[in-house]
Short mmCIF file of C-alpha atoms (C1' of nucleotides) in Angstrom, two decimals:
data_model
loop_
_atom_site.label_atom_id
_atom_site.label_comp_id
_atom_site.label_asym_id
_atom_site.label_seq_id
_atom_site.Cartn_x
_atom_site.Cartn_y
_atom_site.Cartn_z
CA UNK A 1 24.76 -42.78 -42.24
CA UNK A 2 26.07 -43.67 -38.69
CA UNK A 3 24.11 -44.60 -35.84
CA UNK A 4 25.61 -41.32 -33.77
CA UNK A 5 24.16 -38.96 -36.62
CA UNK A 6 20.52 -41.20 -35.92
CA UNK A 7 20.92 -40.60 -31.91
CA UNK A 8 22.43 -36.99 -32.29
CA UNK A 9 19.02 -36.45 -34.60
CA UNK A 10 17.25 -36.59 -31.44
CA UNK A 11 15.56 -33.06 -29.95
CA UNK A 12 17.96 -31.56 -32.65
CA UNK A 13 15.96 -32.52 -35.80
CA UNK A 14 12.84 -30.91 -34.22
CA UNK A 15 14.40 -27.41 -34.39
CA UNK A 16 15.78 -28.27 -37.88
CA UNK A 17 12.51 -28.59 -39.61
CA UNK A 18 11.00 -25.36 -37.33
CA UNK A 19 13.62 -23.32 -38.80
CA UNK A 20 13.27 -24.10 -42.07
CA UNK A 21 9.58 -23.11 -41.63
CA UNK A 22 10.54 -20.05 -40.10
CA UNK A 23 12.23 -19.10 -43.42
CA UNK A 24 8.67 -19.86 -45.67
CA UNK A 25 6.16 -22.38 -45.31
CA UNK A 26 6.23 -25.88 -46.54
CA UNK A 27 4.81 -29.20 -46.73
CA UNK A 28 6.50 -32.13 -45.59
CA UNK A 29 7.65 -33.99 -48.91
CA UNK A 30 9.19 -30.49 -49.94
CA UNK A 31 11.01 -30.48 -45.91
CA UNK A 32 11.94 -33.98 -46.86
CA UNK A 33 13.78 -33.33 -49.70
CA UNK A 34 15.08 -30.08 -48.68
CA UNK A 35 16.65 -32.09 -45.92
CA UNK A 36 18.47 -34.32 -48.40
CA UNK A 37 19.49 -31.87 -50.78
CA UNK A 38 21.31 -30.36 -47.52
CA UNK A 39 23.50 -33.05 -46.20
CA UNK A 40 20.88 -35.16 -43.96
CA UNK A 41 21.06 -37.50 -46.61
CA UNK A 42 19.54 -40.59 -44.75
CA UNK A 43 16.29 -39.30 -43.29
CA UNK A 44 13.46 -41.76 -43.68
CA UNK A 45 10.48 -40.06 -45.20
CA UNK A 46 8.13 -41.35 -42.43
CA UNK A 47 10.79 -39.21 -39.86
CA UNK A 48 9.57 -36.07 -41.25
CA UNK A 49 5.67 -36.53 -41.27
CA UNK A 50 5.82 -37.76 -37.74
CA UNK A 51 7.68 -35.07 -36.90
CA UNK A 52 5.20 -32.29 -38.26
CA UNK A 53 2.29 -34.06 -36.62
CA UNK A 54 3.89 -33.85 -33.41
CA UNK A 55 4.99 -30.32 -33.43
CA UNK A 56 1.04 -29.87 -34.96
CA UNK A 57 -0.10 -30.98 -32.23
CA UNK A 58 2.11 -29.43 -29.64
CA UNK A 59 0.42 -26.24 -31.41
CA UNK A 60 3.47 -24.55 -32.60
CA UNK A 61 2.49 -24.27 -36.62
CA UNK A 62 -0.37 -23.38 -38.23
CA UNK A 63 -1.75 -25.90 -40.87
CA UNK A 64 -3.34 -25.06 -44.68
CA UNK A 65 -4.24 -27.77 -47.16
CA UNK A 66 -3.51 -26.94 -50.56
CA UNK A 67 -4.38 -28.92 -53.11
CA UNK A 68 -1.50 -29.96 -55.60
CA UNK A 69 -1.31 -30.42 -59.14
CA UNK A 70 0.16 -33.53 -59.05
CA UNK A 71 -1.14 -36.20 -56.41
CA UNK A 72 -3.02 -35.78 -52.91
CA UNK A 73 -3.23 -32.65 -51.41
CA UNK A 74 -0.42 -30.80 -49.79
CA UNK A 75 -0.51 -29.80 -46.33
CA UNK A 76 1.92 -26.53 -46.04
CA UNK A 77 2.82 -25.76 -42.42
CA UNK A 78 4.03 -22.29 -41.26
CA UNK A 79 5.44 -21.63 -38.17
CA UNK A 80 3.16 -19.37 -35.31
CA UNK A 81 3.89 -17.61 -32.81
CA UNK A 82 4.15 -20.20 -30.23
CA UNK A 83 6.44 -22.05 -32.65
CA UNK A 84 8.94 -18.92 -33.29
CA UNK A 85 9.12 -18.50 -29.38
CA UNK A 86 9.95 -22.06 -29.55
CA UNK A 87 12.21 -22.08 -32.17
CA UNK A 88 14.21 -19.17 -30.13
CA UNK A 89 14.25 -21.43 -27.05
CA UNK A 90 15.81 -24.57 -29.40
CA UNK A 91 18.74 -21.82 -30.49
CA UNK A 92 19.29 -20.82 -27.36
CA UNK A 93 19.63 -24.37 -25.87
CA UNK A 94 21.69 -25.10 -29.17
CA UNK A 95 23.81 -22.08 -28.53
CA UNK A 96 24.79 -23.50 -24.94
CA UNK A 97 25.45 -26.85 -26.13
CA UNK A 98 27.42 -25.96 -29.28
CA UNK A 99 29.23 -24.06 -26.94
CA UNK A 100 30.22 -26.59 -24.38
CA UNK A 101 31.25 -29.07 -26.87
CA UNK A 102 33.74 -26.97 -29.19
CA UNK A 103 35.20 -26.24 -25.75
CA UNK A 104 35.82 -29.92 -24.99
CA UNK A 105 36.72 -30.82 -28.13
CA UNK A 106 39.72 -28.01 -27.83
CA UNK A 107 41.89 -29.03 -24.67
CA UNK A 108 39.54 -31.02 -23.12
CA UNK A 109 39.11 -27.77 -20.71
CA UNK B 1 16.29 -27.81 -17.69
CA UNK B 2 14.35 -27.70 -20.32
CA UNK B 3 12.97 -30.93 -22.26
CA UNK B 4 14.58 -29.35 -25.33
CA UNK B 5 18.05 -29.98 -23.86
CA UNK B 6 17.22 -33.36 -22.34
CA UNK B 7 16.13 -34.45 -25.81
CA UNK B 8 19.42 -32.93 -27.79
CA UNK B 9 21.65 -34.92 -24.95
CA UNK B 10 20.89 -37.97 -26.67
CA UNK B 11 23.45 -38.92 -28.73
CA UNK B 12 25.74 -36.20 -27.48
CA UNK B 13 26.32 -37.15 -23.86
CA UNK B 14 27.78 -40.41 -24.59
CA UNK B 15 30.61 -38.55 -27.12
CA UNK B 16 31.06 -36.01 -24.04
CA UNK B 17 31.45 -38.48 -21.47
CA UNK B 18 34.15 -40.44 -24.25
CA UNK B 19 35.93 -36.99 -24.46
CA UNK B 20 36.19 -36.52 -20.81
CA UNK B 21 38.07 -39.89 -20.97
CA UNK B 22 40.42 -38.83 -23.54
CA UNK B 23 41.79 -35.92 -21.62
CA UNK B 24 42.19 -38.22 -18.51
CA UNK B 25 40.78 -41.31 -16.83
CA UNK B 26 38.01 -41.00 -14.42
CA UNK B 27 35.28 -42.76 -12.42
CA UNK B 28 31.68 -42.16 -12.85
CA UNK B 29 31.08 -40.04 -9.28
CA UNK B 30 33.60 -37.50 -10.71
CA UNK B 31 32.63 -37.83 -14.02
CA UNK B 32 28.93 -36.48 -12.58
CA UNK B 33 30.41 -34.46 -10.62
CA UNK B 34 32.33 -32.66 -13.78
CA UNK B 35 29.15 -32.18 -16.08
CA UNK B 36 27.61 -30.23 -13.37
CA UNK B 37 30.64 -27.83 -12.44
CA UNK B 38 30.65 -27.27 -16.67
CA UNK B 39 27.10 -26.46 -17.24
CA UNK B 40 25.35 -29.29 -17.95
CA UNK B 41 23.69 -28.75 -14.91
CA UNK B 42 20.77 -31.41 -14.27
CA UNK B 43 22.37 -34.49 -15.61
CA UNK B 44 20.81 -37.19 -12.93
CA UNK B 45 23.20 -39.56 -11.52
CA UNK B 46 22.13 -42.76 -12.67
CA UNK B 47 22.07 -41.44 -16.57
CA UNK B 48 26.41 -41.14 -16.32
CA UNK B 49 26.53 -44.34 -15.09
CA UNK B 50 23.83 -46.59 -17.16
CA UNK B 51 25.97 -44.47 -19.93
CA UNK B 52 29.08 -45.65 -18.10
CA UNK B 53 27.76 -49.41 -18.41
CA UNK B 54 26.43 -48.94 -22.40
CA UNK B 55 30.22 -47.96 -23.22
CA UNK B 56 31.95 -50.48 -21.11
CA UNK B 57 29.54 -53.57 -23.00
CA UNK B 58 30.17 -51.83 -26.41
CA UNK B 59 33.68 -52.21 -25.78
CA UNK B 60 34.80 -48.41 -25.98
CA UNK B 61 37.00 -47.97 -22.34
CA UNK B 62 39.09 -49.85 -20.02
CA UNK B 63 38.27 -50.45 -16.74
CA UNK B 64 40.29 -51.16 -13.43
CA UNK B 65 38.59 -51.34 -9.68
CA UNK B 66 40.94 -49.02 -7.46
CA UNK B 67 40.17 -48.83 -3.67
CA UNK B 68 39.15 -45.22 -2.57
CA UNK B 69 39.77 -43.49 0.86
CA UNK B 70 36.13 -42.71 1.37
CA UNK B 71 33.28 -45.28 0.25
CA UNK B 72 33.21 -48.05 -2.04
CA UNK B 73 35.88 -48.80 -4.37
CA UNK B 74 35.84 -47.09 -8.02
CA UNK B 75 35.37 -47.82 -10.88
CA UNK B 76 38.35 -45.81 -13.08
CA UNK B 77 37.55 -46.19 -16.93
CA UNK B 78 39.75 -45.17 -19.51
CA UNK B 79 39.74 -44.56 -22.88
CA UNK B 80 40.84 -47.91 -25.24
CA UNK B 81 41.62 -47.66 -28.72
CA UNK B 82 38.14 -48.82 -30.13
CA UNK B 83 36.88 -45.85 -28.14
CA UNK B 84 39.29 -43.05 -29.79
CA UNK B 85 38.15 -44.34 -32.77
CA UNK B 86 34.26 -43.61 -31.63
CA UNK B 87 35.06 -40.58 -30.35
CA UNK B 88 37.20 -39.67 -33.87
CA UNK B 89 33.59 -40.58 -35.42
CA UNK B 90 31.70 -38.46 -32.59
CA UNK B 91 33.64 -35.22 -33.84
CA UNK B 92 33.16 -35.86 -37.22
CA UNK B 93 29.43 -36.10 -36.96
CA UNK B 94 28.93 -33.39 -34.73
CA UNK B 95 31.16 -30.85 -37.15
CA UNK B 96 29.01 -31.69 -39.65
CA UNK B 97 25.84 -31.31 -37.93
CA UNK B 98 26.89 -28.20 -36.24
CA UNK B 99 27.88 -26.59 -39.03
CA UNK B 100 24.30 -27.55 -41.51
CA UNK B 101 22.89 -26.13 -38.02
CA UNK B 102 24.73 -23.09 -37.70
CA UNK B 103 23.87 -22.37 -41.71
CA UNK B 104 20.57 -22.62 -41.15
CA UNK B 105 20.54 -20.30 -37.96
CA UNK B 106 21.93 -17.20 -40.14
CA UNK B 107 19.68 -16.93 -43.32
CA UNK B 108 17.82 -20.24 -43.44
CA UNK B 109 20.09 -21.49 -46.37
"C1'" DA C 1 -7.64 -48.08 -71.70
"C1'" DC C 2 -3.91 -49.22 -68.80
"C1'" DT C 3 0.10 -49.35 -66.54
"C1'" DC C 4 4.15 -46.77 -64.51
"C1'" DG C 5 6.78 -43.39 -62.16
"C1'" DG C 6 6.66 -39.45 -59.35
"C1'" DT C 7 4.23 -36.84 -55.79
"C1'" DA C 8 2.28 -36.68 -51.05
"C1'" DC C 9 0.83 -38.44 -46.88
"C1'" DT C 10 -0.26 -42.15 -43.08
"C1'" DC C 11 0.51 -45.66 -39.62
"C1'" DA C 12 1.99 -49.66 -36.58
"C1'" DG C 13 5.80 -51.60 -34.52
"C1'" DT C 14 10.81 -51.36 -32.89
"C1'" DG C 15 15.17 -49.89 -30.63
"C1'" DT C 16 17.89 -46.51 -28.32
"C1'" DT C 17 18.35 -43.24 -24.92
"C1'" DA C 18 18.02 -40.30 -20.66
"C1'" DC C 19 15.15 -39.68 -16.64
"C1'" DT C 20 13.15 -40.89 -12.15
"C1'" DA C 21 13.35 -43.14 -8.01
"C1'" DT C 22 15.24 -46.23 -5.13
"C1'" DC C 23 18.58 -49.19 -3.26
"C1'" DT C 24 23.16 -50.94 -1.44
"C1'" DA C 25 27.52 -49.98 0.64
"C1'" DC C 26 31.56 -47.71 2.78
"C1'" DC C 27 33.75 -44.15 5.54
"C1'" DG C 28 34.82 -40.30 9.04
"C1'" DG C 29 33.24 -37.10 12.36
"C1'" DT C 30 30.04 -35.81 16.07
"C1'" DA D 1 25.53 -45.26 17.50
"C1'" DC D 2 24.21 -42.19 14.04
"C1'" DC D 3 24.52 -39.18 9.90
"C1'" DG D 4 26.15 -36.93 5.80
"C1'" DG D 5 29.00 -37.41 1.90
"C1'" DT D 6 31.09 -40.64 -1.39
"C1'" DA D 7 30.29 -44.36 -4.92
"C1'" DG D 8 27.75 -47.37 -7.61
"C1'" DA D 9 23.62 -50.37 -9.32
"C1'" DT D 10 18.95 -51.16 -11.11
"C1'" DA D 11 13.96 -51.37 -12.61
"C1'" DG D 12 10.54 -48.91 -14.88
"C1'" DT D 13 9.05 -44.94 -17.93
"C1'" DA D 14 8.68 -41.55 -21.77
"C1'" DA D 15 10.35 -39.46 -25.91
"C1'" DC D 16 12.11 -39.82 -30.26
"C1'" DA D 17 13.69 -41.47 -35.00
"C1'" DC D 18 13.64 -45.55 -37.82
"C1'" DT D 19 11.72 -49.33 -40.62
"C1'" DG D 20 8.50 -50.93 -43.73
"C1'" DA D 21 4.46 -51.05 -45.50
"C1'" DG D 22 0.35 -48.94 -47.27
"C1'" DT D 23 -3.03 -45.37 -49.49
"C1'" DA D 24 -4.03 -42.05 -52.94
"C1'" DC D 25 -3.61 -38.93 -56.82
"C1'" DC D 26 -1.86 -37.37 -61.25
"C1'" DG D 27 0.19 -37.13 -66.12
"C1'" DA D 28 2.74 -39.39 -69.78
"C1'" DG D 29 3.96 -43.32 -72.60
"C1'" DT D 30 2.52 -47.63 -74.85
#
DNA sequence: ACTCGGTACTCAGTGTTACTATCTACCGGT
DNA sequence: ACCGGTAGATAGTAACACTGAGTACCGAGT
């Protein structure tokens, strides 16, 4: 994968794995693969688990350790309250940009 | 403006600023001066033009110095050939992305 | 009993990027 | 002579995703 999809990643990856969280919960190897099962093919595996400890601590999803059947135990997120109000802010800011760009891209005007 | 939308610039300004280019050549006051009449309302100067600089060393536009009526002389950049290739590669990525992005918004899959 | 592959998570270090704040410089009008 | 608007440059900072390595746990095959 390209070095724009890497930069482009940035503040947009964040929203990415809060919305899949929003559908159901899940732990981070699950997110990971989900992710490349869906087209972001290249995502290091290290991405994702910094990435949940970061929104973890920024408080916006709730944390239960499960234990697994087959190696350590899992740690399922789920999205709060905080985190869905969030999660609405990151569409709306999406919205705006998604917005701005398809009109650029379409007469430059 | 929210950190969200400074965070999902990255990556996406630079293609912006390339488009701007494509539709016409420009120098980096008006350039600034264009992302704020469109929206993207707190873009700080000196981000267009460190951008301006990044694109210029990676070989993307053209420049030429041309002598203005009011304050020092501009810098005009222009779109090369490498740099309508980027931009070809900017689109790409960002259909893609906005489309996974815009699946996931309506239904989670 | 022992390795091997798959599952699951952790962490330190790196590079890119946009922001902030400040600075230089030129011009016309008051 | 000064001031506001035009135009550009630069040093330092913070945030984010990547790389690469490591830890740990389990079941199946030999």
């Amino acid at each position: 994968m390209g070095k724009q999809m890497t930069e482009m990643l940035k503040g947009i990856l964040e929203g990415v794995v809060l919305a899949i969280l929003a559908v159901r919960p899940a732990y981070g190897y699950e997110i990971t693969a989900w992710l490349r099962e869906h087209g972001f093919a290249d995502i290091a595996e290290g991405t994702v688990y910094a990435l949940l400890v970061r929104v973890e601590q920024k408080g916006l999803v709730d944390v239960e350790k499960v234990p697994s059947e087959k190696g350590p135990p899992r740690k399922v997120y789920s999205l709060n309250a905080q985190g869905q109000a969030y999660l609405d802010e990151f569409w709306g800011t999406w919205s705006f940009l998604a917005e701005r760009i398809d009109q650029l891209r379409d007469g430059g005007r």
